[in-house]
mmCIF file of C-alpha atoms in Angstrom:
data_model
loop_
_atom_site.group_PDB
_atom_site.id
_atom_site.type_symbol
_atom_site.label_atom_id
_atom_site.label_comp_id
_atom_site.label_asym_id
_atom_site.label_seq_id
_atom_site.Cartn_x
_atom_site.Cartn_y
_atom_site.Cartn_z
ATOM 1 C CA MET L 1 -20.374 20.946 -3.578
ATOM 2 C CA GLU L 2 -22.205 18.958 -0.758
ATOM 3 C CA ASN L 3 -20.098 16.109 0.593
ATOM 4 C CA GLU L 4 -21.474 12.854 -0.028
ATOM 5 C CA PHE L 5 -21.156 10.384 2.993
ATOM 6 C CA THR L 6 -21.496 6.505 3.573
ATOM 7 C CA GLU L 7 -23.996 4.930 5.966
ATOM 8 C CA ALA L 8 -20.737 4.442 8.169
ATOM 9 C CA GLY L 9 -20.141 7.997 7.839
ATOM 10 C CA ILE L 10 -16.850 8.006 6.066
ATOM 11 C CA LEU L 11 -16.283 10.326 3.398
ATOM 12 C CA PRO L 12 -15.437 7.937 0.385
ATOM 13 C CA ILE L 13 -12.160 8.279 -1.628
ATOM 14 C CA SER L 14 -12.262 10.767 -4.615
ATOM 15 C CA PRO L 15 -12.698 9.394 -7.809
ATOM 16 C CA ALA L 16 -9.958 11.382 -8.652
ATOM 17 C CA VAL L 17 -8.103 11.041 -6.140
ATOM 18 C CA GLN L 18 -7.970 7.284 -6.893
ATOM 19 C CA LYS L 19 -7.427 7.582 -10.101
ATOM 20 C CA VAL L 20 -3.887 9.519 -9.806
ATOM 21 C CA LEU L 21 -3.324 6.447 -7.270
ATOM 22 C CA GLN L 22 -3.592 3.973 -9.227
ATOM 23 C CA ASP L 23 -2.037 5.667 -12.477
ATOM 24 C CA LEU L 24 1.327 6.409 -9.994
ATOM 25 C CA VAL L 25 1.872 2.644 -9.509
ATOM 26 C CA LEU L 26 1.018 2.020 -13.029
ATOM 27 C CA LYS L 27 3.586 4.871 -14.148
ATOM 28 C CA ASN L 28 6.408 4.446 -11.642
ATOM 29 C CA PRO L 29 9.014 2.046 -12.777
ATOM 30 C CA TYR L 30 10.204 0.608 -9.516
ATOM 31 C CA MET L 31 6.972 -0.726 -8.910
ATOM 32 C CA GLN L 32 6.453 -1.870 -12.489
ATOM 33 C CA ASP L 33 9.636 -3.998 -11.718
ATOM 34 C CA LEU L 34 8.046 -5.358 -8.699
ATOM 35 C CA LYS L 35 4.909 -6.157 -10.583
ATOM 36 C CA ILE L 36 2.664 -4.409 -7.684
ATOM 37 C CA GLU L 37 -0.345 -3.665 -9.066
ATOM 38 C CA ILE L 38 -3.538 -2.218 -6.923
ATOM 39 C CA LEU L 39 -6.678 -4.396 -5.852
ATOM 40 C CA GLU L 40 -8.949 -1.989 -3.990
ATOM 41 C CA ILE L 41 -8.768 1.346 -3.094
ATOM 42 C CA GLU L 42 -11.025 3.378 -0.437
ATOM 43 C CA ARG L 43 -10.519 5.738 2.221
ATOM 44 C CA GLY L 44 -7.828 4.733 4.706
ATOM 45 C CA TYR L 45 -7.541 1.453 2.911
ATOM 46 C CA VAL L 46 -5.240 -0.268 0.395
ATOM 47 C CA LYS L 47 -5.203 -3.812 -1.214
ATOM 48 C CA GLY L 48 -2.392 -4.234 -3.390
ATOM 49 C CA ARG L 49 -0.458 -7.393 -5.029
ATOM 50 C CA LEU L 50 3.249 -8.612 -6.077
ATOM 51 C CA GLN L 51 3.528 -11.185 -8.559
ATOM 52 C CA VAL L 52 6.109 -13.269 -7.526
ATOM 53 C CA THR L 53 9.092 -14.101 -10.305
ATOM 54 C CA ASP L 54 12.160 -15.221 -10.069
ATOM 55 C CA ARG L 55 13.910 -12.005 -9.701
ATOM 56 C CA VAL L 56 12.300 -11.428 -6.771
ATOM 57 C CA LEU L 57 13.307 -14.344 -4.601
ATOM 58 C CA ASN L 58 16.403 -14.528 -2.616
ATOM 59 C CA PRO L 59 19.082 -17.631 -2.653
ATOM 60 C CA TYR L 60 16.799 -19.744 -0.326
ATOM 61 C CA GLY L 61 14.061 -19.531 -2.820
ATOM 62 C CA SER L 62 11.813 -17.103 -0.981
ATOM 63 C CA VAL L 63 10.451 -13.855 -1.648
ATOM 64 C CA HIS L 64 13.730 -11.146 -0.394
ATOM 65 C CA GLY L 65 12.740 -9.737 2.551
ATOM 66 C CA GLY L 66 13.136 -6.358 0.909
ATOM 67 C CA CYS L 67 10.586 -6.632 -1.378
ATOM 68 C CA LEU L 68 8.076 -8.006 0.993
ATOM 69 C CA TYR L 69 8.952 -4.553 2.819
ATOM 70 C CA SER L 70 8.867 -2.070 -0.151
ATOM 71 C CA LEU L 71 5.123 -3.895 -1.045
ATOM 72 C CA ALA L 72 4.034 -2.898 2.434
ATOM 73 C CA ASP L 73 5.697 0.559 2.659
ATOM 74 C CA ILE L 74 4.170 1.313 -1.006
ATOM 75 C CA THR L 75 0.171 -0.569 0.110
ATOM 76 C CA ALA L 76 0.582 1.501 3.271
ATOM 77 C CA GLY L 77 1.665 4.821 1.986
ATOM 78 C CA LEU L 78 -0.844 4.790 -0.822
ATOM 79 C CA ALA L 79 -3.591 4.157 1.657
ATOM 80 C CA ALA L 80 -2.347 7.123 3.470
ATOM 81 C CA CYS L 81 -2.774 9.237 0.311
ATOM 82 C CA THR L 82 -6.397 8.372 -0.280
ATOM 83 C CA TYR L 83 -7.153 11.503 1.713
ATOM 84 C CA GLY L 84 -6.256 13.663 -0.741
ATOM 85 C CA VAL L 85 -2.427 14.514 0.228
ATOM 86 C CA TYR L 86 0.802 12.620 -0.098
ATOM 87 C CA ALA L 87 2.490 10.759 2.557
ATOM 88 C CA SER L 88 6.474 10.456 3.074
ATOM 89 C CA THR L 89 7.475 7.587 5.003
ATOM 90 C CA ILE L 90 8.728 8.338 8.601
ATOM 91 C CA ASP L 91 9.603 4.573 9.746
ATOM 92 C CA GLY L 92 8.399 1.323 9.545
ATOM 93 C CA HIS L 93 8.800 -1.961 11.277
ATOM 94 C CA MET L 94 8.365 -5.359 9.795
ATOM 95 C CA GLU L 95 7.563 -8.674 11.407
ATOM 96 C CA TYR L 96 8.978 -11.485 9.259
ATOM 97 C CA ILE L 97 6.293 -14.359 10.163
ATOM 98 C CA LEU L 98 6.699 -16.960 7.481
ATOM 99 C CA PRO L 99 8.631 -17.556 4.565
ATOM 100 C CA ALA L 100 6.957 -16.347 1.538
ATOM 101 C CA ILE L 101 8.059 -19.465 -0.482
ATOM 102 C CA ASP L 102 5.909 -21.554 -3.608
ATOM 103 C CA THR L 103 3.448 -18.492 -3.939
ATOM 104 C CA ALA L 104 2.480 -17.050 -7.545
ATOM 105 C CA TYR L 105 2.045 -13.996 -5.458
ATOM 106 C CA ILE L 106 1.713 -11.773 -1.922
ATOM 107 C CA ILE L 107 -1.279 -9.899 -1.278
ATOM 108 C CA CYS L 108 -0.728 -6.880 0.805
ATOM 109 C CA GLU L 109 -3.597 -5.074 2.624
ATOM 110 C CA ALA L 110 -3.002 -1.824 4.807
ATOM 111 C CA LYS L 111 -5.177 -0.436 6.934
ATOM 112 C CA GLU L 112 -5.530 3.076 8.446
ATOM 113 C CA ILE L 113 -4.469 2.875 12.393
ATOM 114 C CA ARG L 114 -4.643 7.088 12.868
ATOM 115 C CA GLN L 115 -4.941 9.428 9.951
ATOM 116 C CA GLY L 116 -3.289 12.612 11.455
ATOM 117 C CA MET L 117 -2.810 15.958 9.776
ATOM 118 C CA HIS L 118 0.736 15.874 10.504
ATOM 119 C CA VAL L 119 1.456 11.902 11.269
ATOM 120 C CA SER L 120 -0.340 9.059 10.196
ATOM 121 C CA GLN L 121 -0.259 5.294 11.260
ATOM 122 C CA TYR L 122 -1.220 2.393 8.767
ATOM 123 C CA GLU L 123 -0.987 -1.470 9.742
ATOM 124 C CA ALA L 124 0.183 -3.888 6.567
ATOM 125 C CA PHE L 125 -0.729 -7.467 6.518
ATOM 126 C CA LEU L 126 0.764 -9.753 3.440
ATOM 127 C CA TYR L 127 -0.547 -13.533 2.776
ATOM 128 C CA ASP L 128 0.505 -15.688 0.225
ATOM 129 C CA ASP L 129 -1.856 -17.488 -2.037
ATOM 130 C CA LYS L 130 -2.614 -19.776 0.561
ATOM 131 C CA GLU L 131 -3.907 -17.001 2.337
ATOM 132 C CA GLN L 132 -1.227 -17.767 5.090
ATOM 133 C CA LEU L 133 -0.276 -14.495 7.077
ATOM 134 C CA VAL L 134 3.610 -14.207 5.987
ATOM 135 C CA ASP L 135 4.635 -10.659 7.926
ATOM 136 C CA LYS L 136 2.757 -8.002 9.252
ATOM 137 C CA ALA L 137 4.392 -4.309 9.694
ATOM 138 C CA VAL L 138 3.351 -0.773 10.920
ATOM 139 C CA PHE L 139 4.353 2.280 9.394
ATOM 140 C CA SER L 140 4.200 6.078 9.810
ATOM 141 C CA PHE L 141 4.009 8.804 7.510
ATOM 142 C CA TYR L 142 4.331 12.376 7.642
ATOM 143 C CA MET L 143 1.563 13.517 5.436
ATOM 144 C CA MET L 144 2.514 16.678 3.138
ATOM 145 C CA ASN L 145 1.466 19.623 2.650
ATOM 146 C CA ARG L 146 0.867 18.568 -1.308
ATOM 147 C CA ALA L 147 -2.554 17.634 -2.908
ATOM 148 C CA ILE L 148 -2.688 14.695 -5.025
ATOM 149 C CA VAL L 149 -5.534 16.413 -7.147
ATOM 150 C CA GLY L 150 -4.206 19.504 -9.140
ATOM 151 C CA SER L 151 -0.633 18.567 -8.814
ATOM 152 C CA LYS L 152 2.161 18.134 -11.416
ATOM 153 C CA ASP L 153 1.714 14.524 -10.726
ATOM 154 C CA GLU L 154 -2.285 13.909 -11.916
ATOM 155 C CA ALA L 155 -1.297 14.502 -15.416
#
């Protein structure tokens, strides 16, 4: 089978991997409780969004920091998985820049810093619906020896 490369020379994400990752978000109760959806998936990149509801607000009326961290971790983890194997978070660091307040949703863009065979690093940027940067994060992931396509999760 021949590999198809983009003009930049990067192997595009497999449609089968893309479908499994999108289905994972649709079927996961935690991600559904947070109303997380995937907007874009490319090799080493995922753009997702969290719908802001009263259930994710802290007592001060802004999005709870734990929900923001979850969105960043999930989005960056999915970006790491675009290479076709599952990833598990090793560690993460988030900088809370602005309160996520008076916004209908939070957008998260996760981008590859380094994709390794065993450990990968990704950065995540979170924006409110006014396109203000509210948080940024960096995550390390352990790349598991478990293929996404062909796994029991694919069904």
